[in-house]
PDB file of C-alpha atoms in Angstrom:
ATOM      1  CA  MET Q   1       0.000   0.000   0.000  1.00 47.00           C
ATOM      2  CA  ALA Q   2       1.317   3.425  -0.910  1.00 44.00           C
ATOM      3  CA  SER Q   3       2.097   5.810   1.906  1.00 45.00           C
ATOM      4  CA  THR Q   4      -0.541   8.443   2.607  1.00 46.00           C
ATOM      5  CA  GLU Q   5       2.122  10.900   3.762  1.00 48.00           C
ATOM      6  CA  ASP Q   6       3.481  13.520   1.395  1.00 46.00           C
ATOM      7  CA  ASP Q   7       7.109  12.489   0.802  1.00 43.00           C
ATOM      8  CA  TYR Q   8       7.910  15.310  -1.644  1.00 34.00           C
ATOM      9  CA  VAL Q   9      11.434  16.506  -0.843  1.00 33.00           C
ATOM     10  CA  PHE Q  10      10.635  20.207  -1.095  1.00 35.00           C
ATOM     11  CA  THR Q  11       8.068  22.260   0.797  1.00 41.00           C
ATOM     12  CA  ARG Q  12       5.511  23.016  -1.934  1.00 41.00           C
ATOM     13  CA  ASP Q  13       5.473  26.674  -0.881  1.00 46.00           C
ATOM     14  CA  PHE Q  14       6.498  29.903  -2.607  1.00 46.00           C
ATOM     15  CA  LEU Q  15      10.182  29.424  -1.733  1.00 47.00           C
ATOM     16  CA  ASP Q  16      10.771  26.102  -3.414  1.00 42.00           C
ATOM     17  CA  SER Q  17       8.346  26.802  -6.229  1.00 42.00           C
ATOM     18  CA  ASN Q  18      10.599  29.673  -7.241  1.00 46.00           C
ATOM     19  CA  ARG Q  19      13.981  28.372  -6.118  1.00 41.00           C
ATOM     20  CA  CYS Q  20      15.036  26.130  -9.005  1.00 39.00           C
ATOM     21  CA  VAL Q  21      15.675  28.725 -11.697  1.00 39.00           C
ATOM     22  CA  PRO Q  22      18.870  30.090 -13.273  1.00 37.00           C
ATOM     23  CA  ARG Q  23      20.968  32.836 -11.779  1.00 35.00           C
ATOM     24  CA  GLY Q  24      19.526  36.359 -11.728  1.00 35.00           C
ATOM     25  CA  GLN Q  25      20.219  39.902 -10.727  1.00 36.00           C
ATOM     26  CA  ARG Q  26      20.878  40.730  -7.092  1.00 34.00           C
ATOM     27  CA  THR Q  27      18.726  43.535  -5.752  1.00 35.00           C
ATOM     28  CA  GLN Q  28      19.883  45.545  -2.767  1.00 35.00           C
ATOM     29  CA  VAL Q  29      17.152  46.849  -0.457  1.00 34.00           C
ATOM     30  CA  THR Q  30      18.589  47.672   2.928  1.00 36.00           C
ATOM     31  CA  ARG Q  31      20.961  50.477   3.754  1.00 37.00           C
ATOM     32  CA  ASP Q  32      23.367  48.110   5.498  1.00 41.00           C
ATOM     33  CA  ASP Q  33      23.343  45.810   2.455  1.00 43.00           C
ATOM     34  CA  SER Q  34      22.031  43.097   4.719  1.00 40.00           C
ATOM     35  CA  TRP Q  35      21.339  40.326   2.286  1.00 40.00           C
ATOM     36  CA  PRO Q  36      24.001  38.331   0.522  1.00 44.00           C
ATOM     37  CA  ARG Q  37      25.159  39.213  -2.966  1.00 47.00           C
ATOM     38  CA  ASP Q  38      25.791  35.569  -3.797  1.00 44.00           C
ATOM     39  CA  ASN Q  39      22.610  34.093  -2.335  1.00 49.00           C
ATOM     40  CA  PRO Q  40      20.949  31.574  -4.674  1.00 50.00           C
ATOM     41  CA  ASP Q  41      17.501  32.590  -3.466  1.00 51.00           C
ATOM     42  CA  MET Q  42      18.197  36.188  -4.484  1.00 51.00           C
ATOM     43  CA  SER Q  43      19.288  34.892  -7.863  1.00 56.00           C
ATOM     44  CA  ALA Q  44      15.974  33.082  -8.145  1.00 56.00           C
ATOM     45  CA  VAL Q  45      14.082  36.252  -7.285  1.00 55.00           C
ATOM     46  CA  SER Q  46      15.817  38.335  -9.896  1.00 57.00           C
ATOM     47  CA  THR Q  47      15.808  35.789 -12.703  1.00 58.00           C
ATOM     48  CA  CYS Q  48      12.075  35.371 -12.245  1.00 59.00           C
ATOM     49  CA  CYS Q  49      11.767  39.155 -12.327  1.00 57.00           C
ATOM     50  CA  THR Q  50      13.600  39.146 -15.655  1.00 64.00           C
ATOM     51  CA  ILE Q  51      11.308  36.461 -17.036  1.00 66.00           C
ATOM     52  CA  PHE Q  52       8.120  38.160 -15.880  1.00 62.00           C
ATOM     53  CA  LEU Q  53       9.204  41.619 -17.071  1.00 65.00           C
ATOM     54  CA  THR Q  54      10.011  40.159 -20.480  1.00 79.00           C
ATOM     55  CA  LYS Q  55       6.568  38.556 -20.531  1.00 83.00           C
ATOM     56  CA  THR Q  56       4.991  41.875 -19.558  1.00 88.00           C
ATOM     57  CA  PHE Q  57       6.788  44.075 -22.112  1.00 92.00           C
ATOM     58  CA  GLY Q  58       7.652  41.557 -24.797  1.00 90.00           C
ATOM     59  CA  TYR Q  59      11.226  42.738 -25.292  1.00 92.00           C
ATOM     60  CA  VAL Q  60      14.653  42.877 -23.647  1.00 93.00           C
ATOM     61  CA  ILE Q  61      15.839  45.965 -25.521  1.00 94.00           C
ATOM     62  CA  HIS Q  62      13.233  48.552 -26.513  1.00 95.00           C
ATOM     63  CA  PRO Q  63      12.357  48.211 -30.225  1.00 94.00           C
ATOM     64  CA  LYS Q  64      13.075  51.878 -30.895  1.00 95.00           C
ATOM     65  CA  ILE Q  65      16.671  51.300 -29.776  1.00 95.00           C
ATOM     66  CA  THR Q  66      17.241  48.159 -31.821  1.00 89.00           C
ATOM     67  CA  ASN Q  67      15.655  49.759 -34.882  1.00 85.00           C
ATOM     68  CA  GLY Q  68      17.691  52.943 -34.542  1.00 71.00           C
ATOM     69  CA  GLY Q  69      20.977  51.709 -35.945  1.00 75.00           C
ATOM     70  CA  GLN Q  70      23.963  49.525 -35.186  1.00 87.00           C
ATOM     71  CA  ILE Q  71      24.673  48.808 -31.517  1.00 95.00           C
ATOM     72  CA  GLY Q  72      28.387  48.328 -30.966  1.00 96.00           C
ATOM     73  CA  ARG Q  73      28.710  48.447 -27.176  1.00 98.00           C
ATOM     74  CA  VAL Q  74      26.214  48.030 -24.324  1.00 98.00           C
ATOM     75  CA  ALA Q  75      26.557  48.679 -20.582  1.00 98.00           C
ATOM     76  CA  ASP Q  76      24.433  47.038 -17.884  1.00 97.00           C
ATOM     77  CA  VAL Q  77      24.781  49.136 -14.730  1.00 96.00           C
ATOM     78  CA  GLY Q  78      23.946  47.145 -11.627  1.00 91.00           C
ATOM     79  CA  THR Q  79      24.369  43.927 -13.572  1.00 89.00           C
ATOM     80  CA  GLY Q  80      23.981  41.599 -10.572  1.00 84.00           C
ATOM     81  CA  THR Q  81      24.529  38.162 -12.103  1.00 81.00           C
ATOM     82  CA  SER Q  82      24.657  39.445 -15.707  1.00 88.00           C
ATOM     83  CA  ILE Q  83      21.382  37.757 -16.681  1.00 87.00           C
ATOM     84  CA  TRP Q  84      20.118  40.761 -18.669  1.00 91.00           C
ATOM     85  CA  LEU Q  85      23.379  41.023 -20.616  1.00 92.00           C
ATOM     86  CA  LEU Q  86      23.177  37.372 -21.571  1.00 91.00           C
ATOM     87  CA  ASP Q  87      19.567  37.792 -22.708  1.00 90.00           C
ATOM     88  CA  ALA Q  88      20.464  40.926 -24.689  1.00 93.00           C
ATOM     89  CA  ARG Q  89      23.366  39.100 -26.324  1.00 94.00           C
ATOM     90  CA  ASP Q  90      20.920  36.773 -28.056  1.00 90.00           C
ATOM     91  CA  GLN Q  91      19.339  39.769 -29.838  1.00 89.00           C
ATOM     92  CA  LEU Q  92      22.503  41.608 -30.852  1.00 94.00           C
ATOM     93  CA  PRO Q  93      25.274  41.021 -33.406  1.00 93.00           C
ATOM     94  CA  GLU Q  94      28.067  38.717 -32.235  1.00 91.00           C
ATOM     95  CA  GLN Q  95      30.602  41.544 -32.366  1.00 94.00           C
ATOM     96  CA  THR Q  96      28.635  43.739 -29.909  1.00 97.00           C
ATOM     97  CA  GLU Q  97      30.641  44.355 -26.734  1.00 98.00           C
ATOM     98  CA  LEU Q  98      28.643  43.780 -23.533  1.00 98.00           C
ATOM     99  CA  ASP Q  99      29.929  45.274 -20.276  1.00 98.00           C
ATOM    100  CA  GLY Q 100      28.371  44.656 -16.876  1.00 97.00           C
ATOM    101  CA  PHE Q 101      29.113  46.886 -13.884  1.00 97.00           C
ATOM    102  CA  ASP Q 102      28.347  46.439 -10.203  1.00 93.00           C
ATOM    103  CA  ILE Q 103      29.805  47.244  -6.795  1.00 91.00           C
ATOM    104  CA  SER Q 104      30.257  43.497  -6.240  1.00 88.00           C
ATOM    105  CA  LEU Q 105      30.808  40.600  -8.624  1.00 88.00           C
ATOM    106  CA  ALA Q 106      30.125  37.930  -5.998  1.00 83.00           C
ATOM    107  CA  ALA Q 107      26.928  36.831  -7.762  1.00 81.00           C
ATOM    108  CA  VAL Q 108      28.214  36.581 -11.327  1.00 84.00           C
ATOM    109  CA  PRO Q 109      29.238  33.398 -13.154  1.00 87.00           C
ATOM    110  CA  PRO Q 110      32.980  32.671 -13.404  1.00 90.00           C
ATOM    111  CA  PRO Q 111      34.525  34.711 -16.233  1.00 91.00           C
ATOM    112  CA  GLU Q 112      35.728  31.476 -17.840  1.00 94.00           C
ATOM    113  CA  VAL Q 113      32.139  30.440 -18.651  1.00 95.00           C
ATOM    114  CA  LEU Q 114      31.014  33.790 -20.058  1.00 95.00           C
ATOM    115  CA  PRO Q 115      30.832  34.425 -23.816  1.00 95.00           C
ATOM    116  CA  PRO Q 116      33.939  36.220 -25.111  1.00 95.00           C
ATOM    117  CA  ASN Q 117      32.066  39.487 -25.779  1.00 96.00           C
ATOM    118  CA  VAL Q 118      30.749  39.746 -22.171  1.00 97.00           C
ATOM    119  CA  LYS Q 119      33.005  41.518 -19.653  1.00 96.00           C
ATOM    120  CA  LEU Q 120      32.128  42.225 -16.005  1.00 96.00           C
ATOM    121  CA  GLN Q 121      33.780  44.979 -13.982  1.00 95.00           C
ATOM    122  CA  LEU Q 122      33.629  46.510 -10.529  1.00 96.00           C
ATOM    123  CA  TRP Q 123      32.212  50.026 -10.475  1.00 96.00           C
ATOM    124  CA  ASP Q 124      29.886  51.926  -8.163  1.00 95.00           C
ATOM    125  CA  VAL Q 125      27.487  54.131 -10.133  1.00 95.00           C
ATOM    126  CA  LYS Q 126      27.654  56.690  -7.313  1.00 93.00           C
ATOM    127  CA  LYS Q 127      31.351  57.211  -8.083  1.00 95.00           C
ATOM    128  CA  ASN Q 128      32.852  59.238 -10.930  1.00 97.00           C
ATOM    129  CA  VAL Q 129      32.775  57.679 -14.382  1.00 98.00           C
ATOM    130  CA  PRO Q 130      36.240  56.324 -15.270  1.00 97.00           C
ATOM    131  CA  ASP Q 131      37.775  58.117 -18.242  1.00 98.00           C
ATOM    132  CA  ARG Q 132      37.811  54.901 -20.290  1.00 97.00           C
ATOM    133  CA  LEU Q 133      34.011  54.695 -20.031  1.00 98.00           C
ATOM    134  CA  VAL Q 134      33.178  58.280 -21.032  1.00 98.00           C
ATOM    135  CA  GLY Q 135      31.381  58.354 -24.390  1.00 98.00           C
ATOM    136  CA  ALA Q 136      31.942  54.615 -24.843  1.00 98.00           C
ATOM    137  CA  PHE Q 137      28.443  53.106 -25.111  1.00 98.00           C
ATOM    138  CA  ASP Q 138      25.536  52.973 -27.539  1.00 98.00           C
ATOM    139  CA  VAL Q 139      23.133  51.716 -24.866  1.00 98.00           C
ATOM    140  CA  VAL Q 140      23.209  51.915 -21.073  1.00 98.00           C
ATOM    141  CA  TYR Q 141      20.653  49.788 -19.247  1.00 97.00           C
ATOM    142  CA  LEU Q 142      19.482  50.039 -15.632  1.00 95.00           C
ATOM    143  CA  ARG Q 143      16.756  48.339 -13.634  1.00 90.00           C
ATOM    144  CA  PHE Q 144      15.536  47.824 -10.067  1.00 84.00           C
ATOM    145  CA  PHE Q 145      17.392  50.797  -8.613  1.00 87.00           C
ATOM    146  CA  ALA Q 146      14.228  51.839  -6.801  1.00 82.00           C
ATOM    147  CA  PHE Q 147      15.271  49.743  -3.802  1.00 76.00           C
ATOM    148  CA  VAL Q 148      18.886  50.896  -3.971  1.00 83.00           C
ATOM    149  CA  LEU Q 149      18.935  54.667  -4.435  1.00 87.00           C
ATOM    150  CA  MET Q 150      17.425  57.504  -2.450  1.00 86.00           C
ATOM    151  CA  ASN Q 151      15.386  60.137  -4.289  1.00 87.00           C
ATOM    152  CA  ASP Q 152      18.173  62.725  -4.200  1.00 90.00           C
ATOM    153  CA  GLU Q 153      20.688  60.279  -5.690  1.00 93.00           C
ATOM    154  CA  ILE Q 154      18.816  59.729  -8.970  1.00 95.00           C
ATOM    155  CA  PRO Q 155      19.928  62.920 -10.826  1.00 96.00           C
ATOM    156  CA  GLY Q 156      23.579  62.091 -10.174  1.00 97.00           C
ATOM    157  CA  VAL Q 157      23.182  58.594 -11.575  1.00 97.00           C
ATOM    158  CA  ILE Q 158      21.437  59.932 -14.678  1.00 98.00           C
ATOM    159  CA  GLU Q 159      24.270  62.434 -15.194  1.00 98.00           C
ATOM    160  CA  LYS Q 160      26.812  59.603 -15.080  1.00 98.00           C
ATOM    161  CA  VAL Q 161      24.856  57.551 -17.612  1.00 98.00           C
ATOM    162  CA  PHE Q 162      24.733  60.604 -19.894  1.00 98.00           C
ATOM    163  CA  GLN Q 163      28.530  60.807 -19.692  1.00 98.00           C
ATOM    164  CA  MET Q 164      28.899  57.109 -20.564  1.00 98.00           C
ATOM    165  CA  LEU Q 165      26.835  57.331 -23.750  1.00 98.00           C
ATOM    166  CA  LYS Q 166      28.058  58.198 -27.217  1.00 97.00           C
ATOM    167  CA  PRO Q 167      26.136  60.954 -29.020  1.00 97.00           C
ATOM    168  CA  GLY Q 168      22.959  59.275 -30.282  1.00 96.00           C
ATOM    169  CA  GLY Q 169      23.166  56.577 -27.606  1.00 97.00           C
ATOM    170  CA  TYR Q 170      20.179  55.475 -25.515  1.00 98.00           C
ATOM    171  CA  ILE Q 171      19.424  54.965 -21.864  1.00 98.00           C
ATOM    172  CA  GLN Q 172      16.872  52.257 -20.997  1.00 97.00           C
ATOM    173  CA  TRP Q 173      15.587  52.204 -17.421  1.00 96.00           C
ATOM    174  CA  GLU Q 174      13.181  49.574 -16.089  1.00 93.00           C
ATOM    175  CA  GLU Q 175      11.352  49.693 -12.746  1.00 90.00           C
ATOM    176  CA  ALA Q 176       8.261  48.639 -10.859  1.00 86.00           C
ATOM    177  CA  ASP Q 177       6.209  51.668  -9.838  1.00 89.00           C
ATOM    178  CA  MET Q 178       5.654  50.931  -6.156  1.00 85.00           C
ATOM    179  CA  GLU Q 179       3.444  54.006  -5.787  1.00 87.00           C
ATOM    180  CA  THR Q 180       0.819  52.035  -7.734  1.00 91.00           C
ATOM    181  CA  LEU Q 181       1.062  48.998  -5.411  1.00 92.00           C
ATOM    182  CA  ARG Q 182      -2.315  47.398  -4.756  1.00 95.00           C
ATOM    183  CA  PHE Q 183      -3.603  44.067  -3.469  1.00 96.00           C
ATOM    184  CA  ASP Q 184      -5.791  42.108  -5.840  1.00 97.00           C
ATOM    185  CA  LYS Q 185      -7.926  39.071  -5.098  1.00 95.00           C
ATOM    186  CA  ALA Q 186      -8.676  36.009  -7.185  1.00 94.00           C
ATOM    187  CA  ARG Q 187     -11.844  35.572  -5.117  1.00 93.00           C
ATOM    188  CA  PRO Q 188     -13.952  38.275  -3.439  1.00 93.00           C
ATOM    189  CA  ASP Q 189     -13.813  36.668   0.022  1.00 94.00           C
ATOM    190  CA  THR Q 190     -10.002  36.490   0.091  1.00 95.00           C
ATOM    191  CA  LYS Q 191      -8.372  38.569   2.832  1.00 96.00           C
ATOM    192  CA  THR Q 192      -5.271  40.736   2.323  1.00 97.00           C
ATOM    193  CA  ASN Q 193      -4.704  42.161   5.833  1.00 96.00           C
ATOM    194  CA  ASN Q 194      -1.432  40.357   6.550  1.00 96.00           C
ATOM    195  CA  LEU Q 195      -0.015  41.041   3.087  1.00 96.00           C
ATOM    196  CA  GLU Q 196      -0.747  44.727   3.508  1.00 95.00           C
ATOM    197  CA  ASP Q 197       0.855  44.762   6.971  1.00 95.00           C
ATOM    198  CA  LEU Q 198       3.904  42.951   5.587  1.00 92.00           C
ATOM    199  CA  PHE Q 199       4.518  45.604   2.945  1.00 88.00           C
ATOM    200  CA  LYS Q 200       3.773  48.456   5.354  1.00 88.00           C
ATOM    201  CA  LEU Q 201       6.390  47.067   7.736  1.00 87.00           C
ATOM    202  CA  LEU Q 202       9.124  47.313   5.104  1.00 78.00           C
ATOM    203  CA  LEU Q 203       7.979  50.764   4.037  1.00 78.00           C
ATOM    204  CA  VAL Q 204       8.404  52.026   7.591  1.00 74.00           C
ATOM    205  CA  GLN Q 205      11.896  50.524   7.736  1.00 71.00           C
ATOM    206  CA  ASP Q 206      13.106  51.976   4.429  1.00 68.00           C
ATOM    207  CA  HIS Q 207      11.293  54.552   2.286  1.00 67.00           C
ATOM    208  CA  ARG Q 208      12.997  53.218  -0.839  1.00 70.00           C
ATOM    209  CA  PHE Q 209      10.251  50.604  -0.936  1.00 70.00           C
ATOM    210  CA  LYS Q 210       7.985  53.406  -2.181  1.00 72.00           C
ATOM    211  CA  PRO Q 211      10.199  55.672  -4.278  1.00 79.00           C
ATOM    212  CA  THR Q 212       8.661  58.937  -5.403  1.00 84.00           C
ATOM    213  CA  TRP Q 213      11.038  59.543  -8.313  1.00 90.00           C
ATOM    214  CA  ALA Q 214       9.636  56.802 -10.557  1.00 87.00           C
ATOM    215  CA  LYS Q 215       6.848  58.928 -12.026  1.00 88.00           C
ATOM    216  CA  LYS Q 216       9.266  61.815 -12.538  1.00 93.00           C
ATOM    217  CA  LEU Q 217      11.929  59.836 -14.396  1.00 96.00           C
ATOM    218  CA  ASP Q 218      10.934  61.294 -17.775  1.00 96.00           C
ATOM    219  CA  ASP Q 219      11.443  64.838 -16.483  1.00 97.00           C
ATOM    220  CA  LEU Q 220      14.680  63.884 -14.756  1.00 97.00           C
ATOM    221  CA  LEU Q 221      16.054  62.526 -18.035  1.00 98.00           C
ATOM    222  CA  SER Q 222      14.942  65.648 -19.869  1.00 98.00           C
ATOM    223  CA  ASN Q 223      16.622  67.875 -17.280  1.00 97.00           C
ATOM    224  CA  ALA Q 224      19.857  65.936 -17.811  1.00 98.00           C
ATOM    225  CA  GLY Q 225      19.785  66.628 -21.565  1.00 98.00           C
ATOM    226  CA  PHE Q 226      18.129  63.504 -22.987  1.00 98.00           C
ATOM    227  CA  VAL Q 227      15.700  63.838 -25.907  1.00 98.00           C
ATOM    228  CA  ASP Q 228      13.172  61.571 -27.633  1.00 98.00           C
ATOM    229  CA  ILE Q 229      12.044  60.306 -24.239  1.00 98.00           C
ATOM    230  CA  GLU Q 230       9.369  57.616 -24.192  1.00 98.00           C
ATOM    231  CA  ARG Q 231       7.668  55.741 -21.351  1.00 97.00           C
ATOM    232  CA  ASP Q 232       6.143  52.299 -21.774  1.00 97.00           C
ATOM    233  CA  THR Q 233       3.871  51.480 -18.819  1.00 96.00           C
ATOM    234  CA  ARG Q 234       2.269  48.064 -18.472  1.00 94.00           C
ATOM    235  CA  ASP Q 235       0.192  46.203 -15.939  1.00 93.00           C
ATOM    236  CA  ALA Q 236       1.081  42.514 -15.999  1.00 90.00           C
ATOM    237  CA  PRO Q 237      -1.777  40.096 -16.721  1.00 91.00           C
ATOM    238  CA  PRO Q 238      -3.119  38.473 -13.522  1.00 93.00           C
ATOM    239  CA  HIS Q 239      -1.362  35.139 -13.978  1.00 90.00           C
ATOM    240  CA  VAL Q 240       2.016  36.859 -14.414  1.00 89.00           C
ATOM    241  CA  ALA Q 241       1.347  39.344 -11.591  1.00 91.00           C
ATOM    242  CA  PHE Q 242       0.492  36.497  -9.232  1.00 92.00           C
ATOM    243  CA  GLN Q 243       3.716  34.650 -10.044  1.00 86.00           C
ATOM    244  CA  PHE Q 244       5.691  37.874  -9.680  1.00 85.00           C
ATOM    245  CA  HIS Q 245       4.092  38.362  -6.258  1.00 90.00           C
ATOM    246  CA  GLU Q 246       5.075  34.856  -5.142  1.00 87.00           C
ATOM    247  CA  VAL Q 247       8.663  35.557  -6.092  1.00 82.00           C
ATOM    248  CA  GLY Q 248       8.486  38.851  -4.208  1.00 81.00           C
ATOM    249  CA  LEU Q 249       7.550  37.015  -1.030  1.00 86.00           C
ATOM    250  CA  MET Q 250      11.034  35.529  -1.062  1.00 81.00           C
ATOM    251  CA  ILE Q 251      12.397  39.026  -0.469  1.00 78.00           C
ATOM    252  CA  HIS Q 252      10.660  39.194   2.905  1.00 82.00           C
ATOM    253  CA  GLU Q 253      12.053  35.798   3.879  1.00 81.00           C
ATOM    254  CA  LEU Q 254      15.554  36.853   2.859  1.00 78.00           C
ATOM    255  CA  ILE Q 255      15.364  40.076   4.852  1.00 79.00           C
ATOM    256  CA  ALA Q 256      14.103  38.192   7.914  1.00 81.00           C
ATOM    257  CA  ARG Q 257      17.021  35.791   7.539  1.00 79.00           C
ATOM    258  CA  LYS Q 258      19.721  38.420   7.141  1.00 77.00           C
ATOM    259  CA  THR Q 259      18.682  41.545   9.055  1.00 81.00           C
ATOM    260  CA  THR Q 260      20.407  42.407  12.322  1.00 85.00           C
ATOM    261  CA  ASN Q 261      17.243  44.163  13.499  1.00 85.00           C
ATOM    262  CA  SER Q 262      15.670  41.589  15.799  1.00 88.00           C
ATOM    263  CA  LEU Q 263      12.358  43.436  15.995  1.00 87.00           C
ATOM    264  CA  LEU Q 264      12.056  43.587  12.207  1.00 87.00           C
ATOM    265  CA  SER Q 265      13.030  39.936  11.893  1.00 87.00           C
ATOM    266  CA  GLY Q 266      10.453  38.929  14.492  1.00 90.00           C
ATOM    267  CA  GLU Q 267       7.650  40.851  12.810  1.00 91.00           C
ATOM    268  CA  LEU Q 268       8.517  39.472   9.380  1.00 91.00           C
ATOM    269  CA  LYS Q 269       8.554  35.929  10.710  1.00 90.00           C
ATOM    270  CA  ARG Q 270       5.212  36.541  12.403  1.00 93.00           C
ATOM    271  CA  LEU Q 271       3.499  38.045   9.371  1.00 94.00           C
ATOM    272  CA  LEU Q 272       4.996  35.950   6.585  1.00 93.00           C
ATOM    273  CA  PRO Q 273       3.168  32.638   7.288  1.00 93.00           C
ATOM    274  CA  ALA Q 274      -0.183  34.452   7.396  1.00 95.00           C
ATOM    275  CA  ALA Q 275       0.672  36.383   4.219  1.00 95.00           C
ATOM    276  CA  ILE Q 276       1.574  33.113   2.495  1.00 94.00           C
ATOM    277  CA  LYS Q 277      -1.784  31.683   3.527  1.00 95.00           C
ATOM    278  CA  GLU Q 278      -3.565  34.690   2.033  1.00 96.00           C
ATOM    279  CA  THR Q 279      -1.549  34.199  -1.153  1.00 95.00           C
ATOM    280  CA  GLN Q 280      -2.560  30.545  -1.299  1.00 94.00           C
ATOM    281  CA  ASN Q 281      -6.161  31.741  -1.031  1.00 95.00           C
ATOM    282  CA  GLY Q 282      -5.709  34.013  -4.057  1.00 96.00           C
ATOM    283  CA  ALA Q 283      -4.446  37.364  -2.734  1.00 97.00           C
ATOM    284  CA  TYR Q 284      -1.474  39.055  -4.374  1.00 96.00           C
ATOM    285  CA  GLY Q 285       0.292  42.376  -4.606  1.00 95.00           C
ATOM    286  CA  ALA Q 286       0.521  44.010  -8.024  1.00 94.00           C
ATOM    287  CA  SER Q 287       1.832  47.255  -9.451  1.00 92.00           C
ATOM    288  CA  GLU Q 288       2.455  48.921 -12.759  1.00 93.00           C
ATOM    289  CA  ARG Q 289       5.843  48.457 -14.386  1.00 92.00           C
ATOM    290  CA  PHE Q 290       7.525  50.829 -16.766  1.00 94.00           C
ATOM    291  CA  VAL Q 291      10.401  51.213 -19.188  1.00 96.00           C
ATOM    292  CA  VAL Q 292      11.692  54.714 -19.939  1.00 97.00           C
ATOM    293  CA  ILE Q 293      14.124  55.375 -22.785  1.00 98.00           C
ATOM    294  CA  GLY Q 294      15.909  58.549 -23.834  1.00 98.00           C
ATOM    295  CA  ARG Q 295      18.530  59.505 -26.432  1.00 98.00           C
ATOM    296  CA  LYS Q 296      21.655  61.559 -25.922  1.00 98.00           C
ATOM    297  CA  PRO Q 297      21.748  64.228 -28.668  1.00 98.00           C
TER     298      PRO Q 297
END
């Protein structure tokens, strides 16, 4: 007789449902950089984010950029594990140079396994642009800086990207607009109280979880000298938004695991099981996502 007990080796919850995916981009959310740059769970989070964003927008590089002429060199600022660069490589000529930059390369694959046209380098976007990178790129790509930068740091980053671009080069910036965060329900009787409290808890701890600069990014690019600015705003279809939400729950678990704030850790551990239960009942957080592009004259 077969056993009636569930002998599945994983836990059947949001963590293991989203764990077994390729490497992805590390996202930094706490001011003390409290979660690991080489954590496989963080890689799972960010790779899933890449997949879902591609499903939402339908492209890796904005069509206006790829249709605008030859792309000889591309920079990925905040490359994490270089997943975006590797995706972009599939859509670009073999001779295109692809450079990834980050303040840590702990999460990237070994250089020996990377394609020959992909190079990864240490650089903090808050620091001055090295002379060798000034005017060097046709495209500079950024994403998920909402949880990394404070509002007053954004203009400085945009100025540095402007310096990195060749005349005629494009910036492409991708983010989730957390000011549009809402909690949807698959069924009317589903509760969302614990999910809402979970997100409010992080917002109190760090205001970068609700950045106010996202809606102003077009103007910020214009003020820096960019032209031909376009914004592509999408709301993911429910099935993608729900999966994206499940991946996002891993962020709370990672913070609870790594934070040195015992009160925060305790509250996260208290709320997370109840929030997972609400998710299993059909509740999920969703927000608009956007891509903004601009050209350097």
